[in-house]
mmCIF file of C-alpha atoms in Angstrom:
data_model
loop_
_atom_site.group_PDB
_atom_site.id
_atom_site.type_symbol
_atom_site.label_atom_id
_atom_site.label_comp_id
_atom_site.label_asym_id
_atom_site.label_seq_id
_atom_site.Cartn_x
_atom_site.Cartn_y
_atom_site.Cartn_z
ATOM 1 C CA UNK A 544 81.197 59.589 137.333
ATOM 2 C CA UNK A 545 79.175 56.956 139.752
ATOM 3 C CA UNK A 546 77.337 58.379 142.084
ATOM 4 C CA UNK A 547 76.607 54.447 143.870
ATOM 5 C CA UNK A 548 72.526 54.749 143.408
ATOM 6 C CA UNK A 549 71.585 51.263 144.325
ATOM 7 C CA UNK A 550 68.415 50.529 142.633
ATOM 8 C CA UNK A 551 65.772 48.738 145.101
ATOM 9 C CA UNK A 552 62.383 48.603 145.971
ATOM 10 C CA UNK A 553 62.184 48.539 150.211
ATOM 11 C CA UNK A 554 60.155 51.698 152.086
ATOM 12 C CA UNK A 555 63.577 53.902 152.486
ATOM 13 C CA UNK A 556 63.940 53.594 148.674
ATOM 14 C CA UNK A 557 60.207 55.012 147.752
ATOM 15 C CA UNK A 558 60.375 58.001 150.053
ATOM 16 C CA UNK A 559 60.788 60.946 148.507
ATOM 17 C CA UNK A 560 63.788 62.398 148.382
ATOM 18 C CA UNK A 561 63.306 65.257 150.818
ATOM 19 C CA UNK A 562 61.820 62.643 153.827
ATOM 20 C CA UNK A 563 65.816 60.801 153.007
ATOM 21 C CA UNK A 564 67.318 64.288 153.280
ATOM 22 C CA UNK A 565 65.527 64.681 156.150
ATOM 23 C CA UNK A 566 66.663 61.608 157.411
ATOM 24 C CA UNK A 567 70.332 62.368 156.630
ATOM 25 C CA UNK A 568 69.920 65.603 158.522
ATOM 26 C CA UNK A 569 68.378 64.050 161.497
ATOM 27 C CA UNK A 570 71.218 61.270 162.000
ATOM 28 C CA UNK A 571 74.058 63.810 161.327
ATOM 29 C CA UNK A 572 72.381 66.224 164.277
ATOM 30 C CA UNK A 573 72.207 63.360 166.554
ATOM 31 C CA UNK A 574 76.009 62.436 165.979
ATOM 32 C CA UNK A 575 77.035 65.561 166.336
ATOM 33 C CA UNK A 576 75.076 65.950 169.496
ATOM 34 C CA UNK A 577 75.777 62.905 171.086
ATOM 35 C CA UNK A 578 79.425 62.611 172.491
ATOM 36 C CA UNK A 579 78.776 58.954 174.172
ATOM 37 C CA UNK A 580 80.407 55.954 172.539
ATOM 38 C CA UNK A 581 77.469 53.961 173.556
ATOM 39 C CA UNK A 582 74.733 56.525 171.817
ATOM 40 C CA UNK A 583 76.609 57.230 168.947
ATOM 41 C CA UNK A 584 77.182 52.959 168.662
ATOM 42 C CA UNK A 585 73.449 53.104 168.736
ATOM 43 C CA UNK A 586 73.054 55.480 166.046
ATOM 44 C CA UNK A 587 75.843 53.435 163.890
ATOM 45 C CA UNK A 588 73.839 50.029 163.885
ATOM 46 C CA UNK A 589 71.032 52.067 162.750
ATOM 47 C CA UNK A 590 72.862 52.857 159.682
ATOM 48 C CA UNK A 591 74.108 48.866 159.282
ATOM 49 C CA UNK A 592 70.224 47.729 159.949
ATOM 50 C CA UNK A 593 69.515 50.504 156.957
ATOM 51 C CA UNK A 594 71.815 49.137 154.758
ATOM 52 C CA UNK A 595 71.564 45.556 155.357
ATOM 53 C CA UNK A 596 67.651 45.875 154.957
ATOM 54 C CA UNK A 597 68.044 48.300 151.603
ATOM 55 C CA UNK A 598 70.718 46.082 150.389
ATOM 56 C CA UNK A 599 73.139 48.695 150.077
ATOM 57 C CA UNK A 600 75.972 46.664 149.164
ATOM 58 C CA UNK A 601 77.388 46.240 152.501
ATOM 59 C CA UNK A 602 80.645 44.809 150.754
ATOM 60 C CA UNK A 603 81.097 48.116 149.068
ATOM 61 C CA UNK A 604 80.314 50.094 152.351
ATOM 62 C CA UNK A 605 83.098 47.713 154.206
ATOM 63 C CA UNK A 606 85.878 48.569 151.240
ATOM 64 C CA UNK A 607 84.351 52.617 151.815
ATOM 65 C CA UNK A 608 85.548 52.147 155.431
ATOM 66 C CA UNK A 609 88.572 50.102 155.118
ATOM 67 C CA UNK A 610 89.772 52.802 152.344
ATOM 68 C CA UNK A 611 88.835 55.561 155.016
ATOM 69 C CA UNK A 612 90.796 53.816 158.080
ATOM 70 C CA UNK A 613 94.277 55.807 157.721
ATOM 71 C CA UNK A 614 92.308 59.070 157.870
ATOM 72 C CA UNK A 615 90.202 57.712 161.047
ATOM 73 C CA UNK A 616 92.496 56.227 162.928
ATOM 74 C CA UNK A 617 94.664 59.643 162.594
ATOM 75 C CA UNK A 618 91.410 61.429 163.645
ATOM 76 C CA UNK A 619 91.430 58.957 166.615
ATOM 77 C CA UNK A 620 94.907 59.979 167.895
ATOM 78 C CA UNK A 621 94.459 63.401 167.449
ATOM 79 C CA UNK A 622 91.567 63.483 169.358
ATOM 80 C CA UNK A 623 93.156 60.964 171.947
ATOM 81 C CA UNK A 624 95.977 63.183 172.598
ATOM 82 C CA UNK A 625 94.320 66.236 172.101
ATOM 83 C CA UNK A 626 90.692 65.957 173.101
ATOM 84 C CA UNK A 627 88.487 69.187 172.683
ATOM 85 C CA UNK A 628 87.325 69.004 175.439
ATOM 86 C CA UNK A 629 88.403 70.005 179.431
ATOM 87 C CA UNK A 630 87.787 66.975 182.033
ATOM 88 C CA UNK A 631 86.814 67.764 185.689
ATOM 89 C CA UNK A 632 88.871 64.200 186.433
ATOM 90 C CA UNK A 633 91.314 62.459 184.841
ATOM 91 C CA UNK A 634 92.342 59.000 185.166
ATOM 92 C CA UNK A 635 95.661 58.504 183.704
ATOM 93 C CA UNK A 636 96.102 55.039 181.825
ATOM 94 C CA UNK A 637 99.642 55.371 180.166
ATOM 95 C CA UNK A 638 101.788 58.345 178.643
ATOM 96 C CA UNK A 639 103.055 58.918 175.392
ATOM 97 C CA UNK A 640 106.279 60.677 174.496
ATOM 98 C CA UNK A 641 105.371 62.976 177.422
ATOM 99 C CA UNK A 642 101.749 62.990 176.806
ATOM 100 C CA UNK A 643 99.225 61.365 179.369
ATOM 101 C CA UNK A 644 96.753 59.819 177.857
ATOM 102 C CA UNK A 645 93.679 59.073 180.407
ATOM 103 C CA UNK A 646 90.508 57.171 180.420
ATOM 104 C CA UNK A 647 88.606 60.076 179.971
ATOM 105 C CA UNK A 648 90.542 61.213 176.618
ATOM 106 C CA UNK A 649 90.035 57.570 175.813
ATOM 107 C CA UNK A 650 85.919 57.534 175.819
ATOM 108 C CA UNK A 651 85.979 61.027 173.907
ATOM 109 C CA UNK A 652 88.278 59.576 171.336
ATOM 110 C CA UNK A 653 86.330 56.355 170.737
ATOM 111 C CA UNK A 654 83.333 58.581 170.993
ATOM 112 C CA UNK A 655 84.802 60.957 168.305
ATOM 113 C CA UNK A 656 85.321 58.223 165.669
ATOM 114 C CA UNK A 657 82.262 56.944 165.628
ATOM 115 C CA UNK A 658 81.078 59.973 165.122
ATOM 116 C CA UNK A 659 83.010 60.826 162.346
ATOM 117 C CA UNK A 660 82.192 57.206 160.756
ATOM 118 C CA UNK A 661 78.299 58.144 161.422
ATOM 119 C CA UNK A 662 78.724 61.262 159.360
ATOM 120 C CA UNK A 663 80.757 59.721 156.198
ATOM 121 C CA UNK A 664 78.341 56.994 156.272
ATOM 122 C CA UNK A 665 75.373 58.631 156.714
ATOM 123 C CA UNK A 666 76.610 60.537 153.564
ATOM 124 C CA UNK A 667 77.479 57.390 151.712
ATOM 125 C CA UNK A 668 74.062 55.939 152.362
ATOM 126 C CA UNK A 669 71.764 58.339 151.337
ATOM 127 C CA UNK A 670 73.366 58.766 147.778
ATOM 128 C CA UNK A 671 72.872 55.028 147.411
ATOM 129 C CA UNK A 672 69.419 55.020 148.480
ATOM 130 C CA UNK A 673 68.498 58.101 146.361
ATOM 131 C CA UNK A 674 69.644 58.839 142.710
ATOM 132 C CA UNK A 675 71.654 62.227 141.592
ATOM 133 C CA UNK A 676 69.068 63.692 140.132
ATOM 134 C CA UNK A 677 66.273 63.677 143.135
ATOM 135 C CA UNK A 678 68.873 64.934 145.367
ATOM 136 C CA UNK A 679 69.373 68.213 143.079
ATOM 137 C CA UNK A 680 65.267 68.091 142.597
ATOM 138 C CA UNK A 681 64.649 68.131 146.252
ATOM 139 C CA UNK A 682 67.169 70.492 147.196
ATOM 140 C CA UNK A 683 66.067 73.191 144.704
ATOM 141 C CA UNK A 684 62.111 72.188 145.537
ATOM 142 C CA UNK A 685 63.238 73.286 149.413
ATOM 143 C CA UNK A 686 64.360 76.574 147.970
ATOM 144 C CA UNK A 687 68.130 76.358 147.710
ATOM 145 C CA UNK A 688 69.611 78.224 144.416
ATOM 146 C CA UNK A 689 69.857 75.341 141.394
ATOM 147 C CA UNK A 690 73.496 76.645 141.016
ATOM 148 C CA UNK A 691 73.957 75.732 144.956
ATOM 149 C CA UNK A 692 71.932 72.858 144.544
ATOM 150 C CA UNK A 693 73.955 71.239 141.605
ATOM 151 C CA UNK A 694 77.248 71.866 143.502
ATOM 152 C CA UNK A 695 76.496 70.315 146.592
ATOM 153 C CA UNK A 696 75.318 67.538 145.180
ATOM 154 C CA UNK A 697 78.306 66.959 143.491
ATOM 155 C CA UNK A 698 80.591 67.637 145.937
ATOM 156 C CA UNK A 699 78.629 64.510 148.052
ATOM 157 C CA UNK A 700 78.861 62.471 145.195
ATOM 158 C CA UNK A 701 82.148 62.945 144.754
ATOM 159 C CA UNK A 702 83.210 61.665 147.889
ATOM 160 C CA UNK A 703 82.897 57.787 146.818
ATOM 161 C CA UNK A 704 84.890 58.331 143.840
ATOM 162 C CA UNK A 705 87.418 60.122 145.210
ATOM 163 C CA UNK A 706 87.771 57.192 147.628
ATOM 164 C CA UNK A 707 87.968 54.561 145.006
ATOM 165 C CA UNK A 708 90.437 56.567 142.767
ATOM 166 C CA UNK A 709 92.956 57.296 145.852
ATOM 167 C CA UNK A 710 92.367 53.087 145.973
ATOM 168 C CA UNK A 711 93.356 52.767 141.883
ATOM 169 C CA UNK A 712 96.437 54.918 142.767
ATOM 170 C CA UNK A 713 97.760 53.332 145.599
ATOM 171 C CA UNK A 714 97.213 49.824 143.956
ATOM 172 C CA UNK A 715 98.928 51.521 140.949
ATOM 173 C CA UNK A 716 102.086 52.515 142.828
ATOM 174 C CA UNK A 717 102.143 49.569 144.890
ATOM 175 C CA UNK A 718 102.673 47.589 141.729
ATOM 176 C CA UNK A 719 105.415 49.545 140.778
ATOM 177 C CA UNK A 720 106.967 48.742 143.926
ATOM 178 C CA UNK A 721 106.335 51.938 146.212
ATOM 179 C CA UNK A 722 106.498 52.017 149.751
ATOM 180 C CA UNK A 723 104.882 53.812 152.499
ATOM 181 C CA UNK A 724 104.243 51.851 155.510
ATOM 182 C CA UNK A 725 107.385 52.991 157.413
ATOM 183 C CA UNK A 726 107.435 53.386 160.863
ATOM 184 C CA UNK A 727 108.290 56.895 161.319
ATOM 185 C CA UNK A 728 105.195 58.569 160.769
ATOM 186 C CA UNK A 729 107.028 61.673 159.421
ATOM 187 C CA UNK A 730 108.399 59.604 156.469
ATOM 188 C CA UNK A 731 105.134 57.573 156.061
ATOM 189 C CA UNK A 732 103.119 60.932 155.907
ATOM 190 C CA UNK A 733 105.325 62.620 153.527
ATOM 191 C CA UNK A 734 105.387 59.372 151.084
ATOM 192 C CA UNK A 735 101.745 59.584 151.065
ATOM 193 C CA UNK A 736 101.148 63.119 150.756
ATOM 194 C CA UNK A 737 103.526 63.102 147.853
ATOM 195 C CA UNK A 738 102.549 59.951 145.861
ATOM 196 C CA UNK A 739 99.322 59.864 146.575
ATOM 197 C CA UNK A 740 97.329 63.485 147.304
ATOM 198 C CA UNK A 741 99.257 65.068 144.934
ATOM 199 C CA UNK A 742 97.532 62.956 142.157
ATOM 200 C CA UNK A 743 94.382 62.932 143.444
ATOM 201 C CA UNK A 744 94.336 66.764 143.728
ATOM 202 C CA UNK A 745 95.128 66.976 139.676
ATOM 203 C CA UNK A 746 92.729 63.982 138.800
ATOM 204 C CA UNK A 747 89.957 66.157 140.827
ATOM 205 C CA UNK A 748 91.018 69.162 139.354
ATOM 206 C CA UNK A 749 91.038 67.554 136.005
ATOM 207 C CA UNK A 750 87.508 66.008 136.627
ATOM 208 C CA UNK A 751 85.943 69.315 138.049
ATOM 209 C CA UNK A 752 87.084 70.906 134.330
ATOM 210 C CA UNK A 753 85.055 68.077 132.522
ATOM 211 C CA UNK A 754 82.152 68.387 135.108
ATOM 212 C CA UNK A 755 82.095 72.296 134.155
ATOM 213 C CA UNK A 756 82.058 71.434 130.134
ATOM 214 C CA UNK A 757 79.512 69.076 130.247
ATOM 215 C CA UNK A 758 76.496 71.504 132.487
ATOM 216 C CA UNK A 759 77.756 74.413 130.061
ATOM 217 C CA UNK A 760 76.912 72.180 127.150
ATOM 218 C CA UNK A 761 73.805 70.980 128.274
ATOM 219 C CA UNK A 762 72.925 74.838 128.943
ATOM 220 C CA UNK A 763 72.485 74.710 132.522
ATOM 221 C CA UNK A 764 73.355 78.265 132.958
ATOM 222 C CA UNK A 765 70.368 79.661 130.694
ATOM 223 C CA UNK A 766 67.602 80.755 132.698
ATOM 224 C CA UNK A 767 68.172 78.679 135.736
ATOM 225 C CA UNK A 768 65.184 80.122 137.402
ATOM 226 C CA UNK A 769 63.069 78.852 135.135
ATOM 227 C CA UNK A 770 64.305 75.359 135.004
ATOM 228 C CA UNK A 771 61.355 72.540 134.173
ATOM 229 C CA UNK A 772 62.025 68.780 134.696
ATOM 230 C CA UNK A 773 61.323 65.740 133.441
ATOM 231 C CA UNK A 774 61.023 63.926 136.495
ATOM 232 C CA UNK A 775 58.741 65.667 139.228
ATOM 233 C CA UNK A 776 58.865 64.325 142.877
ATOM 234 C CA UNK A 777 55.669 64.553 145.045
ATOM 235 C CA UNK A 778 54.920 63.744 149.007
ATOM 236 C CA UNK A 779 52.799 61.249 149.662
ATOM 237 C CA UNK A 780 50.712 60.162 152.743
ATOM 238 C CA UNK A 781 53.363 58.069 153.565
ATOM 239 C CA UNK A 782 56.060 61.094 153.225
ATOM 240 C CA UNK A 783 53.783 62.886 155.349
ATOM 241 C CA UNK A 784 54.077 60.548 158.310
ATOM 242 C CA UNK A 785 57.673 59.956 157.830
ATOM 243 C CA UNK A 786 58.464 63.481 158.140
ATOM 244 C CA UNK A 787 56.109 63.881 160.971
ATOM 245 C CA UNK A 788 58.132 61.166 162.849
ATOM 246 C CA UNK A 789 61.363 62.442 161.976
ATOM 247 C CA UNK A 790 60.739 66.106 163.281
ATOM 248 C CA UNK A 791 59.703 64.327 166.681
ATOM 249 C CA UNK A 792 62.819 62.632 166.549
ATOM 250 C CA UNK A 793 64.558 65.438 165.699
ATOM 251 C CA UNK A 794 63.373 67.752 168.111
ATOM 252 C CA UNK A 795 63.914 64.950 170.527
ATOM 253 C CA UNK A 796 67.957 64.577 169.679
ATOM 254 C CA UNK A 797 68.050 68.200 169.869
ATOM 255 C CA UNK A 798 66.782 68.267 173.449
ATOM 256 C CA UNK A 799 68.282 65.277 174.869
ATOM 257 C CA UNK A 800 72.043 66.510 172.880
ATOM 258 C CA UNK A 801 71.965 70.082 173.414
ATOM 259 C CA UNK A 802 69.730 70.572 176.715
ATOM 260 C CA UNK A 803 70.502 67.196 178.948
ATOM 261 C CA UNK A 804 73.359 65.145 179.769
ATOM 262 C CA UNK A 805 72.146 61.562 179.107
ATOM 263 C CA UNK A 806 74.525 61.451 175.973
ATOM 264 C CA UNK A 807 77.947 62.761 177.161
ATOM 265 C CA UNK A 808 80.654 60.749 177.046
ATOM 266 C CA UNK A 809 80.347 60.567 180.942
ATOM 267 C CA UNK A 810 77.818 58.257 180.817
ATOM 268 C CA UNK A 811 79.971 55.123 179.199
ATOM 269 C CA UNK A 812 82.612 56.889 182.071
ATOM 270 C CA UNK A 813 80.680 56.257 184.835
ATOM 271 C CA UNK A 814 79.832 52.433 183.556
ATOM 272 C CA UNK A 815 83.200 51.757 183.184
ATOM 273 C CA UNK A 816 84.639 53.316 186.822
ATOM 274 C CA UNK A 817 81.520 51.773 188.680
ATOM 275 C CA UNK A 818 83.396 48.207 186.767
#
């Protein structure tokens, strides 16, 4: 299994692994806090400055979106048609087999995906900037349960291979002359749910199994508590006034998302009604 650890030497790549969960946690607050388009764009070319600078493989990190854009752009429309959200005003800008979809709706949705692109990335970025193995090391050094610890991590990891093995499968069947790009989206949900899921489900299924065989055989479940390892992780002054800086920030996002409303979605509203 790859878990996309892009080797480097830049400041994101020598903090310890806890400052980069940190990090991770921070940016995934602040996207869930902030429901403007324009904040949350904010928060996204953060992420592209972080990956560009790392050199994160920004290729791979375009093909990681591009694979993702069926399930965004449905999480788009849902959220389009049925925002989760109530609107004191709504300007109505077209309707939709009975549906009116407003300008309002419009910002939320836009809003919504990039927030959901934030958190995927955010995800993505972190396990290339910080191998497998720290990531379990730091989580069980903050106190989480190894077993907890192991499975988390996994289940992150996992998420870029799934991606690339729903790619091998659709390239597979598309070779083989399958077709799914009808326009009834009935037809062209049930031709992907069928040809596609359905494998992936047994190929993670069948990959779980050979992830359990190998931590049995390396005797992972003897003694967990008292685990040693090889590699040790330690904070550093630099660590120190990373974190520092990030539980400003943090505390910051929390105020300004939770207790203000500079970062609702009615902010890029009223810019584009005073237009």
């Amino acid at each position: 299994m790859a878990f996309e650890y892009v080797k480097g030497n830049t400041v994101f790549h020598r903090f310890d692994p806890r400052v980069k969960l940190l990090l991770a946690v921070t940016v995934i607050i602040m996207a869930v806090g902030f429901t403007d388009p324009i904040w949350l764009s904010a928060v996204f070319s953060f992420l592209i400055f972080l990956i560009l600078y790392c050199r994160l493989r920004p290729k791979e990190v375009a093909v990681f979106l591009k694979n993702l854009s069926p399930l965004a752009a449905l999480y788009f429309l849902f959220n389009l048609l049925f925002p989760m959200v109530t609107f004191e005003e709504i300007t109505p800008l077209a309707t939709v087999l009975g549906i009116t979809i407003s300008l309002e709706a419009l910002v939320w949705a836009i809003g919504a995906l990039i927030r959901f692109l934030i958190i995927l990335v955010t995800i993505r970025v972190i396990l290339m900037l910080t191998p497998i193995r720290d990531v379990i090391l730091s989580l069980v050094k903050l106190k989480m349960p190894p077993e907890f610890a192991m499975a988390m991590s996994i289940g992150l990891a996992y998420l870029p291979v799934l991606v690339d093995e729903n790619r091998k499968i659709k390239e597979a069947l598309m070779s083989k002359g399958w077709e799914y790009q009808f326009r009834n989206p009935i037809k062209r949900f049930k031709a992907l749910f069928m040809q596609m899921l359905i494998p992936s489900v047994f190929n993670s299924i069948r990959r779980t199994r050979d992830i359990a065989v190998t931590i049995t055989a390396r005797g992972f479940g003897y003694n967990i508590r008292a685990r040693t390892y090889l590699h040790e992780i330690k904070y550093t002054t630099k660590d120190y006034i990373a974190t520092v800086i990030l539980v400003l920030v943090l505390c910051l996002v929390i105020y300004i998302g939770w207790y203000t409303d500079i970062a609702e979605y009615t902010f890029t509203l009223s810019l584009l009604k005073g237009a």
